[in-house]
PDB file of N, CA and C in Angstrom:
ATOM      1  N   MET V   1     -23.746 -13.861   9.162  1.00  0.00           N
ATOM      2  CA  MET V   1     -22.430 -14.262   8.691  1.00  0.00           C
ATOM      3  C   MET V   1     -21.660 -13.011   8.272  1.00  0.00           C
ATOM      4  N   THR V   2     -20.408 -12.923   8.699  1.00  0.00           N
ATOM      5  CA  THR V   2     -19.592 -11.781   8.324  1.00  0.00           C
ATOM      6  C   THR V   2     -18.478 -12.238   7.389  1.00  0.00           C
ATOM      7  N   SER V   3     -18.015 -11.315   6.588  1.00  0.00           N
ATOM      8  CA  SER V   3     -16.921 -11.613   5.666  1.00  0.00           C
ATOM      9  C   SER V   3     -15.596 -11.180   6.287  1.00  0.00           C
ATOM     10  N   ALA V   4     -14.519 -11.695   5.728  1.00  0.00           N
ATOM     11  CA  ALA V   4     -13.185 -11.307   6.195  1.00  0.00           C
ATOM     12  C   ALA V   4     -12.973  -9.810   5.983  1.00  0.00           C
ATOM     13  N   MET V   5     -13.492  -9.269   4.869  1.00  0.00           N
ATOM     14  CA  MET V   5     -13.330  -7.841   4.601  1.00  0.00           C
ATOM     15  C   MET V   5     -14.077  -7.016   5.642  1.00  0.00           C
ATOM     16  N   ARG V   6     -15.289  -7.423   5.965  1.00  0.00           N
ATOM     17  CA  ARG V   6     -16.070  -6.684   6.965  1.00  0.00           C
ATOM     18  C   ARG V   6     -15.358  -6.700   8.322  1.00  0.00           C
ATOM     19  N   GLU V   7     -14.858  -7.870   8.714  1.00  0.00           N
ATOM     20  CA  GLU V   7     -14.137  -7.971   9.980  1.00  0.00           C
ATOM     21  C   GLU V   7     -12.903  -7.066   9.969  1.00  0.00           C
ATOM     22  N   THR V   8     -12.206  -7.040   8.855  1.00  0.00           N
ATOM     23  CA  THR V   8     -11.027  -6.190   8.726  1.00  0.00           C
ATOM     24  C   THR V   8     -11.404  -4.719   8.846  1.00  0.00           C
ATOM     25  N   MET V   9     -12.484  -4.334   8.200  1.00  0.00           N
ATOM     26  CA  MET V   9     -12.910  -2.931   8.253  1.00  0.00           C
ATOM     27  C   MET V   9     -13.301  -2.533   9.672  1.00  0.00           C
ATOM     28  N   TRP V  10     -14.016  -3.370  10.360  1.00  0.00           N
ATOM     29  CA  TRP V  10     -14.429  -3.064  11.729  1.00  0.00           C
ATOM     30  C   TRP V  10     -13.246  -3.044  12.692  1.00  0.00           C
ATOM     31  N   ARG V  11     -12.191  -3.765  12.337  1.00  0.00           N
ATOM     32  CA  ARG V  11     -11.006  -3.859  13.175  1.00  0.00           C
ATOM     33  C   ARG V  11     -10.026  -2.705  12.940  1.00  0.00           C
ATOM     34  N   GLN V  12     -10.240  -1.896  11.895  1.00  0.00           N
ATOM     35  CA  GLN V  12      -9.268  -0.878  11.516  1.00  0.00           C
ATOM     36  C   GLN V  12      -8.890   0.097  12.629  1.00  0.00           C
ATOM     37  N   PRO V  13      -9.831   0.633  13.414  1.00  0.00           N
ATOM     38  CA  PRO V  13      -9.396   1.561  14.472  1.00  0.00           C
ATOM     39  C   PRO V  13      -8.407   0.922  15.448  1.00  0.00           C
ATOM     40  N   ALA V  14      -8.667  -0.308  15.845  1.00  0.00           N
ATOM     41  CA  ALA V  14      -7.750  -0.991  16.761  1.00  0.00           C
ATOM     42  C   ALA V  14      -6.417  -1.289  16.077  1.00  0.00           C
ATOM     43  N   ASP V  15      -6.465  -1.688  14.812  1.00  0.00           N
ATOM     44  CA  ASP V  15      -5.223  -1.960  14.075  1.00  0.00           C
ATOM     45  C   ASP V  15      -4.387  -0.697  13.947  1.00  0.00           C
ATOM     46  N   LEU V  16      -5.023   0.420  13.622  1.00  0.00           N
ATOM     47  CA  LEU V  16      -4.302   1.679  13.493  1.00  0.00           C
ATOM     48  C   LEU V  16      -3.682   2.094  14.821  1.00  0.00           C
ATOM     49  N   THR V  17      -4.425   1.941  15.892  1.00  0.00           N
ATOM     50  CA  THR V  17      -3.895   2.259  17.222  1.00  0.00           C
ATOM     51  C   THR V  17      -2.663   1.418  17.523  1.00  0.00           C
ATOM     52  N   ALA V  18      -2.728   0.133  17.209  1.00  0.00           N
ATOM     53  CA  ALA V  18      -1.591  -0.760  17.455  1.00  0.00           C
ATOM     54  C   ALA V  18      -0.395  -0.384  16.580  1.00  0.00           C
ATOM     55  N   LEU V  19      -0.655  -0.056  15.309  1.00  0.00           N
ATOM     56  CA  LEU V  19       0.437   0.341  14.412  1.00  0.00           C
ATOM     57  C   LEU V  19       1.131   1.602  14.896  1.00  0.00           C
ATOM     58  N   LEU V  20       0.340   2.576  15.318  1.00  0.00           N
ATOM     59  CA  LEU V  20       0.921   3.835  15.781  1.00  0.00           C
ATOM     60  C   LEU V  20       1.664   3.686  17.098  1.00  0.00           C
ATOM     61  N   ALA V  21       1.291   2.694  17.896  1.00  0.00           N
ATOM     62  CA  ALA V  21       1.944   2.457  19.176  1.00  0.00           C
ATOM     63  C   ALA V  21       3.292   1.753  19.021  1.00  0.00           C
ATOM     64  N   ASP V  22       3.478   1.030  17.925  1.00  0.00           N
ATOM     65  CA  ASP V  22       4.711   0.268  17.706  1.00  0.00           C
ATOM     66  C   ASP V  22       5.371   0.760  16.425  1.00  0.00           C
ATOM     67  N   ARG V  23       6.230   1.743  16.531  1.00  0.00           N
ATOM     68  CA  ARG V  23       6.846   2.383  15.374  1.00  0.00           C
ATOM     69  C   ARG V  23       7.989   1.571  14.766  1.00  0.00           C
ATOM     70  N   ALA V  24       8.551   0.635  15.500  1.00  0.00           N
ATOM     71  CA  ALA V  24       9.740  -0.085  15.025  1.00  0.00           C
ATOM     72  C   ALA V  24       9.534  -0.773  13.671  1.00  0.00           C
ATOM     73  N   PRO V  25       8.446  -1.530  13.437  1.00  0.00           N
ATOM     74  CA  PRO V  25       8.273  -2.168  12.134  1.00  0.00           C
ATOM     75  C   PRO V  25       8.123  -1.155  10.992  1.00  0.00           C
ATOM     76  N   VAL V  26       7.437  -0.060  11.263  1.00  0.00           N
ATOM     77  CA  VAL V  26       7.256   0.967  10.231  1.00  0.00           C
ATOM     78  C   VAL V  26       8.593   1.615   9.898  1.00  0.00           C
ATOM     79  N   GLU V  27       9.369   1.920  10.920  1.00  0.00           N
ATOM     80  CA  GLU V  27      10.676   2.526  10.692  1.00  0.00           C
ATOM     81  C   GLU V  27      11.602   1.570   9.943  1.00  0.00           C
ATOM     82  N   ALA V  28      11.529   0.282  10.255  1.00  0.00           N
ATOM     83  CA  ALA V  28      12.352  -0.710   9.550  1.00  0.00           C
ATOM     84  C   ALA V  28      11.939  -0.796   8.080  1.00  0.00           C
ATOM     85  N   ALA V  29      10.641  -0.802   7.816  1.00  0.00           N
ATOM     86  CA  ALA V  29      10.160  -0.848   6.431  1.00  0.00           C
ATOM     87  C   ALA V  29      10.567   0.423   5.685  1.00  0.00           C
ATOM     88  N   ALA V  30      10.478   1.573   6.337  1.00  0.00           N
ATOM     89  CA  ALA V  30      10.867   2.842   5.715  1.00  0.00           C
ATOM     90  C   ALA V  30      12.348   2.832   5.344  1.00  0.00           C
ATOM     91  N   ARG V  31      13.187   2.259   6.193  1.00  0.00           N
ATOM     92  CA  ARG V  31      14.624   2.173   5.883  1.00  0.00           C
ATOM     93  C   ARG V  31      14.870   1.288   4.659  1.00  0.00           C
ATOM     94  N   ARG V  32      14.060   0.228   4.519  1.00  0.00           N
ATOM     95  CA  ARG V  32      14.251  -0.693   3.381  1.00  0.00           C
ATOM     96  C   ARG V  32      13.950  -0.036   2.042  1.00  0.00           C
ATOM     97  N   VAL V  33      13.037   0.931   2.022  1.00  0.00           N
ATOM     98  CA  VAL V  33      12.649   1.563   0.751  1.00  0.00           C
ATOM     99  C   VAL V  33      13.162   3.004   0.624  1.00  0.00           C
ATOM    100  N   GLU V  34      13.906   3.464   1.621  1.00  0.00           N
ATOM    101  CA  GLU V  34      14.397   4.839   1.605  1.00  0.00           C
ATOM    102  C   GLU V  34      15.211   5.123   0.339  1.00  0.00           C
ATOM    103  N   GLY V  35      14.872   6.227  -0.325  1.00  0.00           N
ATOM    104  CA  GLY V  35      15.591   6.651  -1.518  1.00  0.00           C
ATOM    105  C   GLY V  35      15.196   5.905  -2.782  1.00  0.00           C
ATOM    106  N   LYS V  36      14.276   4.985  -2.694  1.00  0.00           N
ATOM    107  CA  LYS V  36      13.843   4.218  -3.864  1.00  0.00           C
ATOM    108  C   LYS V  36      12.536   4.781  -4.413  1.00  0.00           C
ATOM    109  N   ARG V  37      12.337   4.600  -5.696  1.00  0.00           N
ATOM    110  CA  ARG V  37      11.033   4.890  -6.274  1.00  0.00           C
ATOM    111  C   ARG V  37      10.125   3.738  -5.890  1.00  0.00           C
ATOM    112  N   LEU V  38       8.912   4.060  -5.487  1.00  0.00           N
ATOM    113  CA  LEU V  38       7.958   3.035  -5.069  1.00  0.00           C
ATOM    114  C   LEU V  38       6.907   2.832  -6.138  1.00  0.00           C
ATOM    115  N   VAL V  39       6.638   1.577  -6.451  1.00  0.00           N
ATOM    116  CA  VAL V  39       5.550   1.202  -7.349  1.00  0.00           C
ATOM    117  C   VAL V  39       4.542   0.443  -6.495  1.00  0.00           C
ATOM    118  N   LEU V  40       3.345   0.985  -6.373  1.00  0.00           N
ATOM    119  CA  LEU V  40       2.301   0.398  -5.535  1.00  0.00           C
ATOM    120  C   LEU V  40       1.280  -0.287  -6.429  1.00  0.00           C
ATOM    121  N   VAL V  41       1.075  -1.578  -6.227  1.00  0.00           N
ATOM    122  CA  VAL V  41       0.212  -2.378  -7.100  1.00  0.00           C
ATOM    123  C   VAL V  41      -0.982  -2.890  -6.312  1.00  0.00           C
ATOM    124  N   GLY V  42      -2.170  -2.784  -6.913  1.00  0.00           N
ATOM    125  CA  GLY V  42      -3.361  -3.313  -6.275  1.00  0.00           C
ATOM    126  C   GLY V  42      -4.493  -3.505  -7.272  1.00  0.00           C
ATOM    127  N   THR V  43      -5.494  -4.258  -6.857  1.00  0.00           N
ATOM    128  CA  THR V  43      -6.696  -4.518  -7.652  1.00  0.00           C
ATOM    129  C   THR V  43      -7.910  -4.217  -6.786  1.00  0.00           C
ATOM    130  N   GLY V  44      -8.928  -3.615  -7.382  1.00  0.00           N
ATOM    131  CA  GLY V  44     -10.163  -3.319  -6.654  1.00  0.00           C
ATOM    132  C   GLY V  44      -9.914  -2.337  -5.527  1.00  0.00           C
ATOM    133  N   THR V  45     -10.355  -2.689  -4.328  1.00  0.00           N
ATOM    134  CA  THR V  45     -10.154  -1.784  -3.197  1.00  0.00           C
ATOM    135  C   THR V  45      -8.667  -1.676  -2.844  1.00  0.00           C
ATOM    136  N   SER V  46      -7.878  -2.677  -3.192  1.00  0.00           N
ATOM    137  CA  SER V  46      -6.432  -2.569  -2.986  1.00  0.00           C
ATOM    138  C   SER V  46      -5.825  -1.574  -3.974  1.00  0.00           C
ATOM    139  N   TRP V  47      -6.408  -1.460  -5.165  1.00  0.00           N
ATOM    140  CA  TRP V  47      -5.995  -0.422  -6.122  1.00  0.00           C
ATOM    141  C   TRP V  47      -6.331   0.950  -5.538  1.00  0.00           C
ATOM    142  N   HIS V  48      -7.477   1.062  -4.943  1.00  0.00           N
ATOM    143  CA  HIS V  48      -7.880   2.307  -4.294  1.00  0.00           C
ATOM    144  C   HIS V  48      -6.847   2.677  -3.230  1.00  0.00           C
ATOM    145  N   ALA V  49      -6.437   1.711  -2.426  1.00  0.00           N
ATOM    146  CA  ALA V  49      -5.430   1.951  -1.395  1.00  0.00           C
ATOM    147  C   ALA V  49      -4.083   2.314  -2.022  1.00  0.00           C
ATOM    148  N   ALA V  50      -3.696   1.636  -3.114  1.00  0.00           N
ATOM    149  CA  ALA V  50      -2.430   1.937  -3.792  1.00  0.00           C
ATOM    150  C   ALA V  50      -2.444   3.363  -4.336  1.00  0.00           C
ATOM    151  N   ASN V  51      -3.551   3.744  -4.936  1.00  0.00           N
ATOM    152  CA  ASN V  51      -3.681   5.079  -5.513  1.00  0.00           C
ATOM    153  C   ASN V  51      -3.592   6.152  -4.432  1.00  0.00           C
ATOM    154  N   HIS V  52      -4.325   5.971  -3.349  1.00  0.00           N
ATOM    155  CA  HIS V  52      -4.296   6.950  -2.263  1.00  0.00           C
ATOM    156  C   HIS V  52      -2.935   6.957  -1.557  1.00  0.00           C
ATOM    157  N   SER V  53      -2.341   5.794  -1.404  1.00  0.00           N
ATOM    158  CA  SER V  53      -1.016   5.722  -0.785  1.00  0.00           C
ATOM    159  C   SER V  53       0.004   6.503  -1.607  1.00  0.00           C
ATOM    160  N   ALA V  54      -0.048   6.335  -2.921  1.00  0.00           N
ATOM    161  CA  ALA V  54       0.876   7.073  -3.787  1.00  0.00           C
ATOM    162  C   ALA V  54       0.666   8.579  -3.635  1.00  0.00           C
ATOM    163  N   TRP V  55      -0.574   9.001  -3.531  1.00  0.00           N
ATOM    164  CA  TRP V  55      -0.874  10.425  -3.361  1.00  0.00           C
ATOM    165  C   TRP V  55      -0.271  10.950  -2.062  1.00  0.00           C
ATOM    166  N   PHE V  56      -0.482  10.226  -0.967  1.00  0.00           N
ATOM    167  CA  PHE V  56       0.078  10.640   0.321  1.00  0.00           C
ATOM    168  C   PHE V  56       1.606  10.620   0.306  1.00  0.00           C
ATOM    169  N   LEU V  57       2.186   9.589  -0.307  1.00  0.00           N
ATOM    170  CA  LEU V  57       3.642   9.512  -0.383  1.00  0.00           C
ATOM    171  C   LEU V  57       4.218  10.664  -1.200  1.00  0.00           C
ATOM    172  N   HIS V  58       3.548  10.999  -2.319  1.00  0.00           N
ATOM    173  CA  HIS V  58       3.971  12.167  -3.108  1.00  0.00           C
ATOM    174  C   HIS V  58       3.952  13.424  -2.256  1.00  0.00           C
ATOM    175  N   ALA V  59       2.914  13.587  -1.455  1.00  0.00           N
ATOM    176  CA  ALA V  59       2.800  14.759  -0.587  1.00  0.00           C
ATOM    177  C   ALA V  59       3.952  14.812   0.418  1.00  0.00           C
ATOM    178  N   ALA V  60       4.504  13.639   0.755  1.00  0.00           N
ATOM    179  CA  ALA V  60       5.619  13.564   1.691  1.00  0.00           C
ATOM    180  C   ALA V  60       6.973  13.626   0.975  1.00  0.00           C
ATOM    181  N   GLY V  61       6.948  13.826  -0.344  1.00  0.00           N
ATOM    182  CA  GLY V  61       8.191  13.953  -1.101  1.00  0.00           C
ATOM    183  C   GLY V  61       8.768  12.652  -1.606  1.00  0.00           C
ATOM    184  N   VAL V  62       7.989  11.578  -1.584  1.00  0.00           N
ATOM    185  CA  VAL V  62       8.454  10.263  -2.050  1.00  0.00           C
ATOM    186  C   VAL V  62       8.025  10.071  -3.498  1.00  0.00           C
ATOM    187  N   ASP V  63       8.922   9.534  -4.319  1.00  0.00           N
ATOM    188  CA  ASP V  63       8.597   9.214  -5.705  1.00  0.00           C
ATOM    189  C   ASP V  63       7.829   7.900  -5.714  1.00  0.00           C
ATOM    190  N   ALA V  64       6.517   7.971  -5.832  1.00  0.00           N
ATOM    191  CA  ALA V  64       5.663   6.777  -5.787  1.00  0.00           C
ATOM    192  C   ALA V  64       4.616   6.864  -6.875  1.00  0.00           C
ATOM    193  N   ARG V  65       4.287   5.691  -7.439  1.00  0.00           N
ATOM    194  CA  ARG V  65       3.224   5.683  -8.449  1.00  0.00           C
ATOM    195  C   ARG V  65       2.404   4.406  -8.319  1.00  0.00           C
ATOM    196  N   PRO V  66       1.091   4.551  -8.529  1.00  0.00           N
ATOM    197  CA  PRO V  66       0.217   3.386  -8.442  1.00  0.00           C
ATOM    198  C   PRO V  66       0.096   2.685  -9.796  1.00  0.00           C
ATOM    199  N   VAL V  67      -0.084   1.375  -9.752  1.00  0.00           N
ATOM    200  CA  VAL V  67      -0.291   0.583 -10.965  1.00  0.00           C
ATOM    201  C   VAL V  67      -1.420  -0.404 -10.689  1.00  0.00           C
ATOM    202  N   GLN V  68      -2.376  -0.471 -11.618  1.00  0.00           N
ATOM    203  CA  GLN V  68      -3.452  -1.459 -11.509  1.00  0.00           C
ATOM    204  C   GLN V  68      -2.856  -2.863 -11.599  1.00  0.00           C
ATOM    205  N   GLY V  69      -3.366  -3.773 -10.791  1.00  0.00           N
ATOM    206  CA  GLY V  69      -2.864  -5.140 -10.788  1.00  0.00           C
ATOM    207  C   GLY V  69      -2.905  -5.801 -12.155  1.00  0.00           C
ATOM    208  N   MET V  70      -3.992  -5.627 -12.900  1.00  0.00           N
ATOM    209  CA  MET V  70      -4.106  -6.246 -14.224  1.00  0.00           C
ATOM    210  C   MET V  70      -3.085  -5.660 -15.190  1.00  0.00           C
ATOM    211  N   ASP V  71      -2.864  -4.341 -15.106  1.00  0.00           N
ATOM    212  CA  ASP V  71      -1.841  -3.726 -15.950  1.00  0.00           C
ATOM    213  C   ASP V  71      -0.462  -4.277 -15.607  1.00  0.00           C
ATOM    214  N   ALA V  72      -0.191  -4.455 -14.315  1.00  0.00           N
ATOM    215  CA  ALA V  72       1.093  -5.009 -13.893  1.00  0.00           C
ATOM    216  C   ALA V  72       1.256  -6.433 -14.428  1.00  0.00           C
ATOM    217  N   ALA V  73       0.165  -7.220 -14.387  1.00  0.00           N
ATOM    218  CA  ALA V  73       0.221  -8.608 -14.861  1.00  0.00           C
ATOM    219  C   ALA V  73       0.446  -8.673 -16.369  1.00  0.00           C
ATOM    220  N   LEU V  74      -0.223  -7.790 -17.113  1.00  0.00           N
ATOM    221  CA  LEU V  74      -0.140  -7.835 -18.581  1.00  0.00           C
ATOM    222  C   LEU V  74       1.055  -7.087 -19.153  1.00  0.00           C
ATOM    223  N   TYR V  75       1.397  -5.960 -18.552  1.00  0.00           N
ATOM    224  CA  TYR V  75       2.400  -5.078 -19.150  1.00  0.00           C
ATOM    225  C   TYR V  75       3.609  -4.822 -18.256  1.00  0.00           C
ATOM    226  N   GLY V  76       3.584  -5.337 -17.052  1.00  0.00           N
ATOM    227  CA  GLY V  76       4.682  -5.107 -16.118  1.00  0.00           C
ATOM    228  C   GLY V  76       4.405  -3.892 -15.248  1.00  0.00           C
ATOM    229  N   THR V  77       5.205  -3.739 -14.237  1.00  0.00           N
ATOM    230  CA  THR V  77       5.006  -2.645 -13.294  1.00  0.00           C
ATOM    231  C   THR V  77       5.710  -1.373 -13.730  1.00  0.00           C
ATOM    232  N   GLY V  78       6.648  -1.486 -14.646  1.00  0.00           N
ATOM    233  CA  GLY V  78       7.463  -0.343 -15.019  1.00  0.00           C
ATOM    234  C   GLY V  78       8.607  -0.121 -14.045  1.00  0.00           C
ATOM    235  N   ALA V  79       8.743  -1.020 -13.072  1.00  0.00           N
ATOM    236  CA  ALA V  79       9.818  -0.890 -12.096  1.00  0.00           C
ATOM    237  C   ALA V  79      11.162  -1.141 -12.760  1.00  0.00           C
ATOM    238  N   GLU V  80      12.147  -0.402 -12.293  1.00  0.00           N
ATOM    239  CA  GLU V  80      13.505  -0.553 -12.784  1.00  0.00           C
ATOM    240  C   GLU V  80      14.389  -1.024 -11.644  1.00  0.00           C
ATOM    241  N   ASP V  81      15.639  -1.381 -11.955  1.00  0.00           N
ATOM    242  CA  ASP V  81      16.580  -1.793 -10.912  1.00  0.00           C
ATOM    243  C   ASP V  81      16.641  -0.718  -9.833  1.00  0.00           C
ATOM    244  N   GLY V  82      16.550  -1.137  -8.591  1.00  0.00           N
ATOM    245  CA  GLY V  82      16.613  -0.208  -7.476  1.00  0.00           C
ATOM    246  C   GLY V  82      15.266   0.289  -6.996  1.00  0.00           C
ATOM    247  N   ASP V  83      14.200   0.040  -7.770  1.00  0.00           N
ATOM    248  CA  ASP V  83      12.858   0.428  -7.347  1.00  0.00           C
ATOM    249  C   ASP V  83      12.320  -0.607  -6.354  1.00  0.00           C
ATOM    250  N   ALA V  84      11.322  -0.198  -5.599  1.00  0.00           N
ATOM    251  CA  ALA V  84      10.635  -1.114  -4.694  1.00  0.00           C
ATOM    252  C   ALA V  84       9.202  -1.287  -5.170  1.00  0.00           C
ATOM    253  N   VAL V  85       8.755  -2.523  -5.278  1.00  0.00           N
ATOM    254  CA  VAL V  85       7.371  -2.817  -5.666  1.00  0.00           C
ATOM    255  C   VAL V  85       6.642  -3.280  -4.407  1.00  0.00           C
ATOM    256  N   ILE V  86       5.543  -2.606  -4.111  1.00  0.00           N
ATOM    257  CA  ILE V  86       4.729  -2.956  -2.950  1.00  0.00           C
ATOM    258  C   ILE V  86       3.369  -3.393  -3.470  1.00  0.00           C
ATOM    259  N   VAL V  87       2.998  -4.630  -3.186  1.00  0.00           N
ATOM    260  CA  VAL V  87       1.714  -5.176  -3.632  1.00  0.00           C
ATOM    261  C   VAL V  87       0.752  -5.133  -2.452  1.00  0.00           C
ATOM    262  N   LEU V  88      -0.375  -4.443  -2.643  1.00  0.00           N
ATOM    263  CA  LEU V  88      -1.383  -4.311  -1.594  1.00  0.00           C
ATOM    264  C   LEU V  88      -2.448  -5.370  -1.800  1.00  0.00           C
ATOM    265  N   SER V  89      -2.824  -6.028  -0.704  1.00  0.00           N
ATOM    266  CA  SER V  89      -3.814  -7.087  -0.754  1.00  0.00           C
ATOM    267  C   SER V  89      -4.528  -7.163   0.590  1.00  0.00           C
ATOM    268  N   HIS V  90      -5.729  -7.647   0.567  1.00  0.00           N
ATOM    269  CA  HIS V  90      -6.475  -7.824   1.820  1.00  0.00           C
ATOM    270  C   HIS V  90      -6.010  -9.068   2.559  1.00  0.00           C
ATOM    271  N   ARG V  91      -5.267  -9.885   1.927  1.00  0.00           N
ATOM    272  CA  ARG V  91      -4.779 -11.110   2.566  1.00  0.00           C
ATOM    273  C   ARG V  91      -3.329 -10.947   2.828  1.00  0.00           C
TER     274      ARG V  91
END
């Protein structure tokens, strides 16, 4: 028996290939958040992805910060008007 997470992990090379082959959705998403501060929220392995994503975005000159999902639930994301909140999830 396999889990949804395992199937997703094994599928990643093909998913990445497909994402890189079709730039239009990525470019559209980039336009939606262009010039905004990004708040990346996740829990568990999604927190890991949020944290690493923020690091890569910082390296690209984007103002991005990761927030643990539980902290966001209890204390808020810290997002202000004009910010973009991106919630990472396996589903």
